[in-house]
């Protein structure tokens, strides 16, 4: 498991707020920076003050107005029917006990297909336009030949609001798998060591994202990345990337303390593309399938060197 200490050391901590009576008696001992402007009771501290994350999406929440109580009741009854159906399917699979125990080398177990629209509905498409951070546009649609097509327009033009500095990105992410009644679940890929996909790109480089949401809130944004290089042209390419090549990042920052991918806690898979470096314009990435494979010839556990540092050293 990834060590929490390096990231805890990098998070600034503000001094605790003292009661108003104490600040009145000892305000002359405080420096001008630390001295409170006015007495204030102890209350909730913002997320950037301590280690607590405010929400799982990091502030990227929907701007839609909340639904009415009647709408919530109607949607809840509809979902209740789906939850019982999913619960029944879980018990059918459990009673069947048809677990795969033999993994044939070189045989790909397909996880994602893109032949029908309901399979594409398992993916969420986002771009900077959705968060009022840019003007890029992205779509994930079913192509005429029966393949999933991730395409759109990247634009690095920044909104003139004085807040956004960089723009121009698009992303697709698979919906998180779950059990019935909203219970968390994960892809269990411990027996595999290679990610396999058949794609047809436009010559751009895309970023593969393996989300591994940890138990603690500071690990909610742990994502393992690797680059998908496409060659363009009319031909398909079968890409095989060992899981040992993926590196850890959190909120877009590559972590100094690296660790192998926890293959028993993969919650979602995603692909990102950006316009950084003057790569504005159209993009197009087609998917035939995405799966996993066990390659006995690949024995590497982790591709990156690790250095043991003293725990009190910051950013190790």
PDB file of C-alpha atoms in Angstrom:
ATOM      1  CA  UNK A   1       0.000   0.000   0.000  1.00  0.00           C
ATOM      2  CA  UNK A   2       1.265   3.460  -0.843  1.00  0.00           C
ATOM      3  CA  UNK A   3       2.684   5.291   2.104  1.00  0.00           C
ATOM      4  CA  UNK A   4       0.598   8.220   3.330  1.00  0.00           C
ATOM      5  CA  UNK A   5       3.460  10.046   5.015  1.00  0.00           C
ATOM      6  CA  UNK A   6       5.024  11.708   1.959  1.00  0.00           C
ATOM      7  CA  UNK A   7       1.763  13.304   0.912  1.00  0.00           C
ATOM      8  CA  UNK A   8       0.878  14.278   4.455  1.00  0.00           C
ATOM      9  CA  UNK A   9       4.172  16.094   4.753  1.00  0.00           C
ATOM     10  CA  UNK A  10       3.465  18.187   1.675  1.00  0.00           C
ATOM     11  CA  UNK A  11       0.076  19.443   2.872  1.00  0.00           C
ATOM     12  CA  UNK A  12       0.284  22.801   4.688  1.00  0.00           C
ATOM     13  CA  UNK A  13      -1.305  22.915   8.105  1.00  0.00           C
ATOM     14  CA  UNK A  14      -2.671  26.121   9.584  1.00  0.00           C
ATOM     15  CA  UNK A  15      -2.384  26.804  13.309  1.00  0.00           C
ATOM     16  CA  UNK A  16      -5.463  25.978  15.283  1.00  0.00           C
ATOM     17  CA  UNK A  17      -7.898  28.790  15.965  1.00  0.00           C
ATOM     18  CA  UNK A  18      -7.949  29.768  19.607  1.00  0.00           C
ATOM     19  CA  UNK A  19     -11.085  30.936  21.430  1.00  0.00           C
ATOM     20  CA  UNK A  20     -11.882  34.597  21.462  1.00  0.00           C
ATOM     21  CA  UNK A  21     -11.003  34.994  25.130  1.00  0.00           C
ATOM     22  CA  UNK A  22      -7.547  33.485  24.653  1.00  0.00           C
ATOM     23  CA  UNK A  23      -6.812  35.595  21.613  1.00  0.00           C
ATOM     24  CA  UNK A  24      -7.694  38.699  23.611  1.00  0.00           C
ATOM     25  CA  UNK A  25      -5.174  37.934  26.354  1.00  0.00           C
ATOM     26  CA  UNK A  26      -2.314  36.600  24.195  1.00  0.00           C
ATOM     27  CA  UNK A  27      -2.714  38.581  20.988  1.00  0.00           C
ATOM     28  CA  UNK A  28       0.400  40.622  21.829  1.00  0.00           C
ATOM     29  CA  UNK A  29       2.484  37.421  21.730  1.00  0.00           C
ATOM     30  CA  UNK A  30       1.391  36.459  18.228  1.00  0.00           C
ATOM     31  CA  UNK A  31       3.245  37.552  15.123  1.00  0.00           C
ATOM     32  CA  UNK A  32       1.443  39.903  12.700  1.00  0.00           C
ATOM     33  CA  UNK A  33       0.878  36.962  10.332  1.00  0.00           C
ATOM     34  CA  UNK A  34      -0.525  34.602  12.949  1.00  0.00           C
ATOM     35  CA  UNK A  35      -2.533  37.242  14.882  1.00  0.00           C
ATOM     36  CA  UNK A  36      -6.285  36.837  14.166  1.00  0.00           C
ATOM     37  CA  UNK A  37      -7.977  39.836  12.611  1.00  0.00           C
ATOM     38  CA  UNK A  38     -10.992  39.451  14.856  1.00  0.00           C
ATOM     39  CA  UNK A  39     -12.045  37.007  17.573  1.00  0.00           C
ATOM     40  CA  UNK A  40     -13.859  34.008  16.132  1.00  0.00           C
ATOM     41  CA  UNK A  41     -15.295  30.888  17.716  1.00  0.00           C
ATOM     42  CA  UNK A  42     -13.959  27.480  16.842  1.00  0.00           C
ATOM     43  CA  UNK A  43     -15.774  26.240  13.742  1.00  0.00           C
ATOM     44  CA  UNK A  44     -15.313  24.106  10.664  1.00  0.00           C
ATOM     45  CA  UNK A  45     -11.956  24.493   8.960  1.00  0.00           C
ATOM     46  CA  UNK A  46     -11.673  24.569   5.178  1.00  0.00           C
ATOM     47  CA  UNK A  47     -10.382  21.559   3.285  1.00  0.00           C
ATOM     48  CA  UNK A  48      -7.125  23.273   2.340  1.00  0.00           C
ATOM     49  CA  UNK A  49      -6.258  23.673   6.007  1.00  0.00           C
ATOM     50  CA  UNK A  50      -6.060  20.047   7.108  1.00  0.00           C
ATOM     51  CA  UNK A  51      -6.025  16.589   5.555  1.00  0.00           C
ATOM     52  CA  UNK A  52      -9.756  16.249   5.047  1.00  0.00           C
ATOM     53  CA  UNK A  53     -11.157  16.173   1.500  1.00  0.00           C
ATOM     54  CA  UNK A  54     -14.435  18.014   1.108  1.00  0.00           C
ATOM     55  CA  UNK A  55     -15.847  15.681  -1.551  1.00  0.00           C
ATOM     56  CA  UNK A  56     -14.737  12.849  -3.805  1.00  0.00           C
ATOM     57  CA  UNK A  57     -14.900  14.912  -6.983  1.00  0.00           C
ATOM     58  CA  UNK A  58     -12.607  17.661  -5.749  1.00  0.00           C
ATOM     59  CA  UNK A  59     -15.135  20.408  -6.431  1.00  0.00           C
ATOM     60  CA  UNK A  60     -16.071  19.244  -9.940  1.00  0.00           C
ATOM     61  CA  UNK A  61     -19.709  18.703  -9.120  1.00  0.00           C
ATOM     62  CA  UNK A  62     -22.766  19.232 -11.264  1.00  0.00           C
ATOM     63  CA  UNK A  63     -24.195  22.744 -11.491  1.00  0.00           C
ATOM     64  CA  UNK A  64     -27.707  21.429 -12.097  1.00  0.00           C
ATOM     65  CA  UNK A  65     -30.329  22.405  -9.495  1.00  0.00           C
ATOM     66  CA  UNK A  66     -31.210  19.645  -7.014  1.00  0.00           C
ATOM     67  CA  UNK A  67     -34.277  17.568  -7.940  1.00  0.00           C
ATOM     68  CA  UNK A  68     -37.545  17.890  -6.099  1.00  0.00           C
ATOM     69  CA  UNK A  69     -38.650  15.456  -3.417  1.00  0.00           C
ATOM     70  CA  UNK A  70     -41.218  13.945  -5.754  1.00  0.00           C
ATOM     71  CA  UNK A  71     -38.546  13.386  -8.383  1.00  0.00           C
ATOM     72  CA  UNK A  72     -36.245  11.810  -5.796  1.00  0.00           C
ATOM     73  CA  UNK A  73     -39.040   9.490  -4.668  1.00  0.00           C
ATOM     74  CA  UNK A  74     -39.867   8.441  -8.215  1.00  0.00           C
ATOM     75  CA  UNK A  75     -36.217   7.867  -9.126  1.00  0.00           C
ATOM     76  CA  UNK A  76     -35.670   5.948  -5.882  1.00  0.00           C
ATOM     77  CA  UNK A  77     -38.506   3.530  -6.622  1.00  0.00           C
ATOM     78  CA  UNK A  78     -37.193   2.996 -10.130  1.00  0.00           C
ATOM     79  CA  UNK A  79     -33.673   2.329  -8.849  1.00  0.00           C
ATOM     80  CA  UNK A  80     -35.012  -0.017  -6.171  1.00  0.00           C
ATOM     81  CA  UNK A  81     -36.285  -2.342  -8.892  1.00  0.00           C
ATOM     82  CA  UNK A  82     -32.874  -2.275 -10.566  1.00  0.00           C
ATOM     83  CA  UNK A  83     -31.087  -2.938  -7.283  1.00  0.00           C
ATOM     84  CA  UNK A  84     -33.139  -6.062  -6.606  1.00  0.00           C
ATOM     85  CA  UNK A  85     -32.422  -7.300 -10.133  1.00  0.00           C
ATOM     86  CA  UNK A  86     -28.711  -6.742  -9.569  1.00  0.00           C
ATOM     87  CA  UNK A  87     -28.936  -8.489  -6.203  1.00  0.00           C
ATOM     88  CA  UNK A  88     -30.562 -11.490  -7.861  1.00  0.00           C
ATOM     89  CA  UNK A  89     -27.817 -11.590 -10.497  1.00  0.00           C
ATOM     90  CA  UNK A  90     -25.123 -11.539  -7.811  1.00  0.00           C
ATOM     91  CA  UNK A  91     -26.625 -14.566  -6.059  1.00  0.00           C
ATOM     92  CA  UNK A  92     -27.003 -16.442  -9.330  1.00  0.00           C
ATOM     93  CA  UNK A  93     -23.309 -15.935 -10.038  1.00  0.00           C
ATOM     94  CA  UNK A  94     -22.398 -16.900  -6.486  1.00  0.00           C
ATOM     95  CA  UNK A  95     -24.405 -20.110  -6.568  1.00  0.00           C
ATOM     96  CA  UNK A  96     -23.028 -21.036  -9.981  1.00  0.00           C
ATOM     97  CA  UNK A  97     -19.483 -20.851  -8.544  1.00  0.00           C
ATOM     98  CA  UNK A  98     -18.008 -20.807 -12.028  1.00  0.00           C
ATOM     99  CA  UNK A  99     -14.782 -19.062 -11.105  1.00  0.00           C
ATOM    100  CA  UNK A 100     -12.003 -18.922 -13.672  1.00  0.00           C
ATOM    101  CA  UNK A 101      -8.961 -20.579 -12.120  1.00  0.00           C
ATOM    102  CA  UNK A 102      -6.864 -21.383 -15.200  1.00  0.00           C
ATOM    103  CA  UNK A 103      -5.400 -18.508 -17.171  1.00  0.00           C
ATOM    104  CA  UNK A 104      -4.136 -19.443 -20.585  1.00  0.00           C
ATOM    105  CA  UNK A 105      -1.109 -17.430 -21.709  1.00  0.00           C
ATOM    106  CA  UNK A 106      -1.779 -15.091 -24.577  1.00  0.00           C
ATOM    107  CA  UNK A 107      -5.571 -15.233 -24.233  1.00  0.00           C
ATOM    108  CA  UNK A 108      -7.244 -11.880 -23.687  1.00  0.00           C
ATOM    109  CA  UNK A 109     -10.220 -11.626 -21.346  1.00  0.00           C
ATOM    110  CA  UNK A 110     -12.325  -8.787 -22.734  1.00  0.00           C
ATOM    111  CA  UNK A 111     -13.592  -6.336 -20.107  1.00  0.00           C
ATOM    112  CA  UNK A 112     -15.108  -3.622 -22.333  1.00  0.00           C
ATOM    113  CA  UNK A 113     -16.877  -4.078 -25.651  1.00  0.00           C
ATOM    114  CA  UNK A 114     -18.222  -1.271 -27.822  1.00  0.00           C
ATOM    115  CA  UNK A 115     -20.702  -3.020 -30.095  1.00  0.00           C
ATOM    116  CA  UNK A 116     -23.968  -1.623 -28.671  1.00  0.00           C
ATOM    117  CA  UNK A 117     -25.132   1.717 -27.368  1.00  0.00           C
ATOM    118  CA  UNK A 118     -25.814   0.374 -23.869  1.00  0.00           C
ATOM    119  CA  UNK A 119     -22.131  -0.575 -23.635  1.00  0.00           C
ATOM    120  CA  UNK A 120     -21.127   3.006 -24.480  1.00  0.00           C
ATOM    121  CA  UNK A 121     -23.535   4.300 -21.842  1.00  0.00           C
ATOM    122  CA  UNK A 122     -21.174   2.821 -19.219  1.00  0.00           C
ATOM    123  CA  UNK A 123     -18.722   5.641 -19.996  1.00  0.00           C
ATOM    124  CA  UNK A 124     -18.789   9.283 -18.891  1.00  0.00           C
ATOM    125  CA  UNK A 125     -17.508  12.000 -21.250  1.00  0.00           C
ATOM    126  CA  UNK A 126     -16.156  15.288 -19.887  1.00  0.00           C
ATOM    127  CA  UNK A 127     -14.259  18.281 -21.256  1.00  0.00           C
ATOM    128  CA  UNK A 128     -13.197  21.706 -20.051  1.00  0.00           C
ATOM    129  CA  UNK A 129     -16.422  23.159 -21.469  1.00  0.00           C
ATOM    130  CA  UNK A 130     -18.478  21.109 -18.994  1.00  0.00           C
ATOM    131  CA  UNK A 131     -16.831  22.912 -16.064  1.00  0.00           C
ATOM    132  CA  UNK A 132     -16.749  26.380 -17.653  1.00  0.00           C
ATOM    133  CA  UNK A 133     -12.976  26.105 -17.990  1.00  0.00           C
ATOM    134  CA  UNK A 134     -12.608  26.201 -21.769  1.00  0.00           C
ATOM    135  CA  UNK A 135     -14.159  25.655 -25.160  1.00  0.00           C
ATOM    136  CA  UNK A 136     -13.251  22.057 -26.043  1.00  0.00           C
ATOM    137  CA  UNK A 137     -15.931  19.615 -27.103  1.00  0.00           C
ATOM    138  CA  UNK A 138     -15.947  15.810 -26.867  1.00  0.00           C
ATOM    139  CA  UNK A 139     -18.340  12.966 -27.656  1.00  0.00           C
ATOM    140  CA  UNK A 140     -18.279   9.187 -27.334  1.00  0.00           C
ATOM    141  CA  UNK A 141     -20.526   7.612 -29.922  1.00  0.00           C
ATOM    142  CA  UNK A 142     -21.174   4.355 -31.703  1.00  0.00           C
ATOM    143  CA  UNK A 143     -19.519   4.408 -35.110  1.00  0.00           C
ATOM    144  CA  UNK A 144     -21.184   3.164 -38.308  1.00  0.00           C
ATOM    145  CA  UNK A 145     -18.972   0.044 -38.293  1.00  0.00           C
ATOM    146  CA  UNK A 146     -19.934  -0.883 -34.726  1.00  0.00           C
ATOM    147  CA  UNK A 147     -16.944   0.570 -32.832  1.00  0.00           C
ATOM    148  CA  UNK A 148     -16.762   3.118 -30.036  1.00  0.00           C
ATOM    149  CA  UNK A 149     -15.543   6.507 -31.302  1.00  0.00           C
ATOM    150  CA  UNK A 150     -14.109   9.100 -28.909  1.00  0.00           C
ATOM    151  CA  UNK A 151     -13.837  12.309 -30.914  1.00  0.00           C
ATOM    152  CA  UNK A 152     -14.202  16.044 -30.696  1.00  0.00           C
ATOM    153  CA  UNK A 153     -12.370  19.348 -30.890  1.00  0.00           C
ATOM    154  CA  UNK A 154      -9.607  20.567 -28.573  1.00  0.00           C
ATOM    155  CA  UNK A 155      -9.186  24.283 -28.041  1.00  0.00           C
ATOM    156  CA  UNK A 156      -6.598  25.787 -25.706  1.00  0.00           C
ATOM    157  CA  UNK A 157      -8.269  29.218 -25.661  1.00  0.00           C
ATOM    158  CA  UNK A 158      -8.711  30.290 -22.053  1.00  0.00           C
ATOM    159  CA  UNK A 159     -11.880  31.973 -20.769  1.00  0.00           C
ATOM    160  CA  UNK A 160     -11.373  35.615 -19.886  1.00  0.00           C
ATOM    161  CA  UNK A 161     -12.373  35.300 -16.274  1.00  0.00           C
ATOM    162  CA  UNK A 162      -8.957  35.808 -14.670  1.00  0.00           C
ATOM    163  CA  UNK A 163      -9.196  32.416 -12.987  1.00  0.00           C
ATOM    164  CA  UNK A 164      -8.267  29.738 -15.558  1.00  0.00           C
ATOM    165  CA  UNK A 165      -4.632  29.632 -16.705  1.00  0.00           C
ATOM    166  CA  UNK A 166      -4.603  26.557 -18.973  1.00  0.00           C
ATOM    167  CA  UNK A 167      -7.310  24.835 -20.924  1.00  0.00           C
ATOM    168  CA  UNK A 168      -7.929  22.305 -23.667  1.00  0.00           C
ATOM    169  CA  UNK A 169      -8.675  18.757 -22.511  1.00  0.00           C
ATOM    170  CA  UNK A 170     -11.204  15.960 -22.920  1.00  0.00           C
ATOM    171  CA  UNK A 171     -11.692  12.706 -21.085  1.00  0.00           C
ATOM    172  CA  UNK A 172     -13.757   9.521 -21.002  1.00  0.00           C
ATOM    173  CA  UNK A 173     -14.042   7.376 -17.888  1.00  0.00           C
ATOM    174  CA  UNK A 174     -15.853   4.126 -17.305  1.00  0.00           C
ATOM    175  CA  UNK A 175     -18.528   4.203 -14.665  1.00  0.00           C
ATOM    176  CA  UNK A 176     -17.447   2.708 -11.408  1.00  0.00           C
ATOM    177  CA  UNK A 177     -18.610  -0.861 -10.959  1.00  0.00           C
ATOM    178  CA  UNK A 178     -20.640  -1.575  -7.867  1.00  0.00           C
ATOM    179  CA  UNK A 179     -22.675  -4.238  -6.188  1.00  0.00           C
ATOM    180  CA  UNK A 180     -26.355  -4.027  -5.414  1.00  0.00           C
ATOM    181  CA  UNK A 181     -27.665  -1.301  -3.107  1.00  0.00           C
ATOM    182  CA  UNK A 182     -24.774   1.055  -3.893  1.00  0.00           C
ATOM    183  CA  UNK A 183     -22.040  -1.115  -2.415  1.00  0.00           C
ATOM    184  CA  UNK A 184     -18.513  -0.490  -3.672  1.00  0.00           C
ATOM    185  CA  UNK A 185     -16.842  -3.023  -5.911  1.00  0.00           C
ATOM    186  CA  UNK A 186     -13.561  -3.259  -7.796  1.00  0.00           C
ATOM    187  CA  UNK A 187     -12.051  -4.992 -10.781  1.00  0.00           C
ATOM    188  CA  UNK A 188     -10.022  -7.934  -9.530  1.00  0.00           C
ATOM    189  CA  UNK A 189      -7.119  -8.139 -11.961  1.00  0.00           C
ATOM    190  CA  UNK A 190      -4.513  -9.646  -9.661  1.00  0.00           C
ATOM    191  CA  UNK A 191      -4.061 -12.700 -11.886  1.00  0.00           C
ATOM    192  CA  UNK A 192      -3.252 -10.538 -14.942  1.00  0.00           C
ATOM    193  CA  UNK A 193      -0.181  -8.477 -15.749  1.00  0.00           C
ATOM    194  CA  UNK A 194      -0.986  -6.766 -19.075  1.00  0.00           C
ATOM    195  CA  UNK A 195      -3.602  -4.332 -20.337  1.00  0.00           C
ATOM    196  CA  UNK A 196      -4.647  -5.110 -23.923  1.00  0.00           C
ATOM    197  CA  UNK A 197      -6.704  -2.978 -26.311  1.00  0.00           C
ATOM    198  CA  UNK A 198      -7.426  -2.772 -29.997  1.00  0.00           C
ATOM    199  CA  UNK A 199      -7.611   0.866 -31.079  1.00  0.00           C
ATOM    200  CA  UNK A 200      -7.305   3.069 -34.144  1.00  0.00           C
ATOM    201  CA  UNK A 201      -6.015   6.560 -33.452  1.00  0.00           C
ATOM    202  CA  UNK A 202      -5.121   9.771 -35.223  1.00  0.00           C
ATOM    203  CA  UNK A 203      -1.429   9.998 -34.301  1.00  0.00           C
ATOM    204  CA  UNK A 204      -2.019  11.818 -31.019  1.00  0.00           C
ATOM    205  CA  UNK A 205      -0.828  10.600 -27.643  1.00  0.00           C
ATOM    206  CA  UNK A 206      -3.516   9.770 -25.107  1.00  0.00           C
ATOM    207  CA  UNK A 207      -3.179   9.234 -21.378  1.00  0.00           C
ATOM    208  CA  UNK A 208      -4.495   5.996 -19.864  1.00  0.00           C
ATOM    209  CA  UNK A 209      -5.937   6.398 -16.362  1.00  0.00           C
ATOM    210  CA  UNK A 210      -6.391   3.528 -13.920  1.00  0.00           C
ATOM    211  CA  UNK A 211      -8.292   4.883 -10.918  1.00  0.00           C
ATOM    212  CA  UNK A 212      -7.555   3.173  -7.624  1.00  0.00           C
ATOM    213  CA  UNK A 213      -9.618   4.913  -4.987  1.00  0.00           C
ATOM    214  CA  UNK A 214      -8.170   4.224  -1.557  1.00  0.00           C
ATOM    215  CA  UNK A 215      -9.976   3.822   1.725  1.00  0.00           C
ATOM    216  CA  UNK A 216      -8.854   7.153   3.211  1.00  0.00           C
ATOM    217  CA  UNK A 217      -9.913  10.467   1.726  1.00  0.00           C
ATOM    218  CA  UNK A 218      -6.344  11.474   0.902  1.00  0.00           C
ATOM    219  CA  UNK A 219      -6.217   8.463  -1.444  1.00  0.00           C
ATOM    220  CA  UNK A 220      -9.483   9.230  -3.248  1.00  0.00           C
ATOM    221  CA  UNK A 221      -7.686  10.772  -6.222  1.00  0.00           C
ATOM    222  CA  UNK A 222      -4.970   8.141  -6.726  1.00  0.00           C
ATOM    223  CA  UNK A 223      -4.680   7.389 -10.454  1.00  0.00           C
ATOM    224  CA  UNK A 224      -2.076   5.311 -12.273  1.00  0.00           C
ATOM    225  CA  UNK A 225      -1.088   6.638 -15.701  1.00  0.00           C
ATOM    226  CA  UNK A 226       0.664   5.531 -18.830  1.00  0.00           C
ATOM    227  CA  UNK A 227       0.786   6.969 -22.343  1.00  0.00           C
ATOM    228  CA  UNK A 228      -1.064   5.448 -25.286  1.00  0.00           C
ATOM    229  CA  UNK A 229       0.812   6.241 -28.491  1.00  0.00           C
ATOM    230  CA  UNK A 230      -1.288   6.016 -31.650  1.00  0.00           C
ATOM    231  CA  UNK A 231       0.234   5.932 -35.137  1.00  0.00           C
ATOM    232  CA  UNK A 232      -2.724   7.199 -37.159  1.00  0.00           C
ATOM    233  CA  UNK A 233      -3.757   5.930 -40.542  1.00  0.00           C
ATOM    234  CA  UNK A 234      -6.435   3.455 -41.541  1.00  0.00           C
ATOM    235  CA  UNK A 235      -5.003   0.428 -39.740  1.00  0.00           C
ATOM    236  CA  UNK A 236      -5.894  -0.908 -36.303  1.00  0.00           C
ATOM    237  CA  UNK A 237      -3.243  -1.510 -33.668  1.00  0.00           C
ATOM    238  CA  UNK A 238      -3.262  -3.973 -30.789  1.00  0.00           C
ATOM    239  CA  UNK A 239      -1.623  -2.334 -27.769  1.00  0.00           C
ATOM    240  CA  UNK A 240      -0.240  -4.370 -24.869  1.00  0.00           C
ATOM    241  CA  UNK A 241       0.954  -2.411 -21.838  1.00  0.00           C
ATOM    242  CA  UNK A 242       2.224  -4.203 -18.716  1.00  0.00           C
ATOM    243  CA  UNK A 243       0.715  -2.947 -15.482  1.00  0.00           C
ATOM    244  CA  UNK A 244       4.252  -2.584 -14.127  1.00  0.00           C
ATOM    245  CA  UNK A 245       4.752   0.441 -16.440  1.00  0.00           C
ATOM    246  CA  UNK A 246       2.012   2.557 -14.841  1.00  0.00           C
ATOM    247  CA  UNK A 247       3.097   5.332 -12.469  1.00  0.00           C
ATOM    248  CA  UNK A 248       1.195   6.918  -9.599  1.00  0.00           C
ATOM    249  CA  UNK A 249      -0.184  10.451  -9.631  1.00  0.00           C
ATOM    250  CA  UNK A 250      -2.689  12.342  -7.521  1.00  0.00           C
ATOM    251  CA  UNK A 251      -4.652  15.352  -8.799  1.00  0.00           C
ATOM    252  CA  UNK A 252      -2.357  15.581 -11.806  1.00  0.00           C
ATOM    253  CA  UNK A 253       0.904  15.511  -9.830  1.00  0.00           C
ATOM    254  CA  UNK A 254       3.293  12.581 -10.167  1.00  0.00           C
ATOM    255  CA  UNK A 255       4.097  11.296  -6.690  1.00  0.00           C
ATOM    256  CA  UNK A 256       7.666  10.932  -5.438  1.00  0.00           C
ATOM    257  CA  UNK A 257       6.744   7.799  -3.526  1.00  0.00           C
ATOM    258  CA  UNK A 258       5.744   5.264  -6.184  1.00  0.00           C
ATOM    259  CA  UNK A 259       4.235   1.816  -5.832  1.00  0.00           C
ATOM    260  CA  UNK A 260       2.889  -0.887  -8.153  1.00  0.00           C
ATOM    261  CA  UNK A 261      -0.729  -0.774  -9.271  1.00  0.00           C
ATOM    262  CA  UNK A 262      -3.058  -2.412  -6.709  1.00  0.00           C
ATOM    263  CA  UNK A 263      -4.774  -4.653  -9.237  1.00  0.00           C
ATOM    264  CA  UNK A 264      -7.416  -5.751  -6.732  1.00  0.00           C
ATOM    265  CA  UNK A 265      -8.717  -2.190  -6.232  1.00  0.00           C
ATOM    266  CA  UNK A 266      -9.163  -0.782  -9.753  1.00  0.00           C
ATOM    267  CA  UNK A 267     -12.390   1.203  -9.742  1.00  0.00           C
ATOM    268  CA  UNK A 268     -12.446   2.666 -13.271  1.00  0.00           C
ATOM    269  CA  UNK A 269     -10.523   3.051 -16.525  1.00  0.00           C
ATOM    270  CA  UNK A 270     -10.209   6.277 -18.488  1.00  0.00           C
ATOM    271  CA  UNK A 271      -8.529   8.042 -21.399  1.00  0.00           C
ATOM    272  CA  UNK A 272      -7.528  11.700 -21.590  1.00  0.00           C
ATOM    273  CA  UNK A 273      -6.294  13.952 -24.389  1.00  0.00           C
ATOM    274  CA  UNK A 274      -4.982  17.504 -24.179  1.00  0.00           C
ATOM    275  CA  UNK A 275      -4.130  20.434 -26.410  1.00  0.00           C
ATOM    276  CA  UNK A 276      -1.006  21.452 -24.517  1.00  0.00           C
ATOM    277  CA  UNK A 277       1.945  22.301 -26.767  1.00  0.00           C
ATOM    278  CA  UNK A 278      -0.131  23.803 -29.542  1.00  0.00           C
ATOM    279  CA  UNK A 279      -2.013  20.618 -30.421  1.00  0.00           C
ATOM    280  CA  UNK A 280      -5.373  22.263 -30.934  1.00  0.00           C
ATOM    281  CA  UNK A 281      -7.803  20.762 -33.394  1.00  0.00           C
ATOM    282  CA  UNK A 282      -9.824  17.637 -33.950  1.00  0.00           C
ATOM    283  CA  UNK A 283      -9.062  14.287 -32.332  1.00  0.00           C
ATOM    284  CA  UNK A 284     -10.408  10.806 -32.916  1.00  0.00           C
ATOM    285  CA  UNK A 285      -9.794   7.516 -31.129  1.00  0.00           C
ATOM    286  CA  UNK A 286     -11.717   4.348 -32.002  1.00  0.00           C
ATOM    287  CA  UNK A 287     -12.073   1.324 -29.710  1.00  0.00           C
ATOM    288  CA  UNK A 288     -12.760  -2.260 -30.695  1.00  0.00           C
ATOM    289  CA  UNK A 289     -12.242  -3.847 -27.267  1.00  0.00           C
ATOM    290  CA  UNK A 290     -10.311  -3.437 -24.013  1.00  0.00           C
ATOM    291  CA  UNK A 291      -9.212  -6.422 -21.967  1.00  0.00           C
ATOM    292  CA  UNK A 292      -6.570  -7.928 -19.712  1.00  0.00           C
ATOM    293  CA  UNK A 293      -4.113 -10.737 -20.277  1.00  0.00           C
ATOM    294  CA  UNK A 294      -1.625 -12.888 -18.420  1.00  0.00           C
ATOM    295  CA  UNK A 295       1.780 -12.907 -20.106  1.00  0.00           C
ATOM    296  CA  UNK A 296       4.122 -15.473 -18.476  1.00  0.00           C
ATOM    297  CA  UNK A 297       7.148 -13.998 -20.264  1.00  0.00           C
ATOM    298  CA  UNK A 298       6.703 -10.688 -18.435  1.00  0.00           C
ATOM    299  CA  UNK A 299       8.260 -11.015 -14.983  1.00  0.00           C
ATOM    300  CA  UNK A 300       8.823  -7.354 -14.124  1.00  0.00           C
ATOM    301  CA  UNK A 301       7.044  -6.279 -10.953  1.00  0.00           C
ATOM    302  CA  UNK A 302       7.645  -2.533 -11.134  1.00  0.00           C
ATOM    303  CA  UNK A 303       9.484  -0.530 -13.782  1.00  0.00           C
ATOM    304  CA  UNK A 304      10.639   2.403 -11.658  1.00  0.00           C
ATOM    305  CA  UNK A 305      13.470   2.594  -9.164  1.00  0.00           C
ATOM    306  CA  UNK A 306      12.594   3.197  -5.553  1.00  0.00           C
ATOM    307  CA  UNK A 307      14.818   4.955  -3.048  1.00  0.00           C
ATOM    308  CA  UNK A 308      14.391   4.563   0.674  1.00  0.00           C
ATOM    309  CA  UNK A 309      14.546   7.910   2.445  1.00  0.00           C
ATOM    310  CA  UNK A 310      14.169   8.942   6.052  1.00  0.00           C
ATOM    311  CA  UNK A 311      10.500   9.378   6.899  1.00  0.00           C
ATOM    312  CA  UNK A 312      10.961  12.888   8.237  1.00  0.00           C
ATOM    313  CA  UNK A 313      12.246  14.182   4.887  1.00  0.00           C
ATOM    314  CA  UNK A 314       9.540  16.068   3.017  1.00  0.00           C
ATOM    315  CA  UNK A 315       8.457  14.961  -0.464  1.00  0.00           C
ATOM    316  CA  UNK A 316      10.075  11.528  -0.522  1.00  0.00           C
TER     317      UNK A 316
END
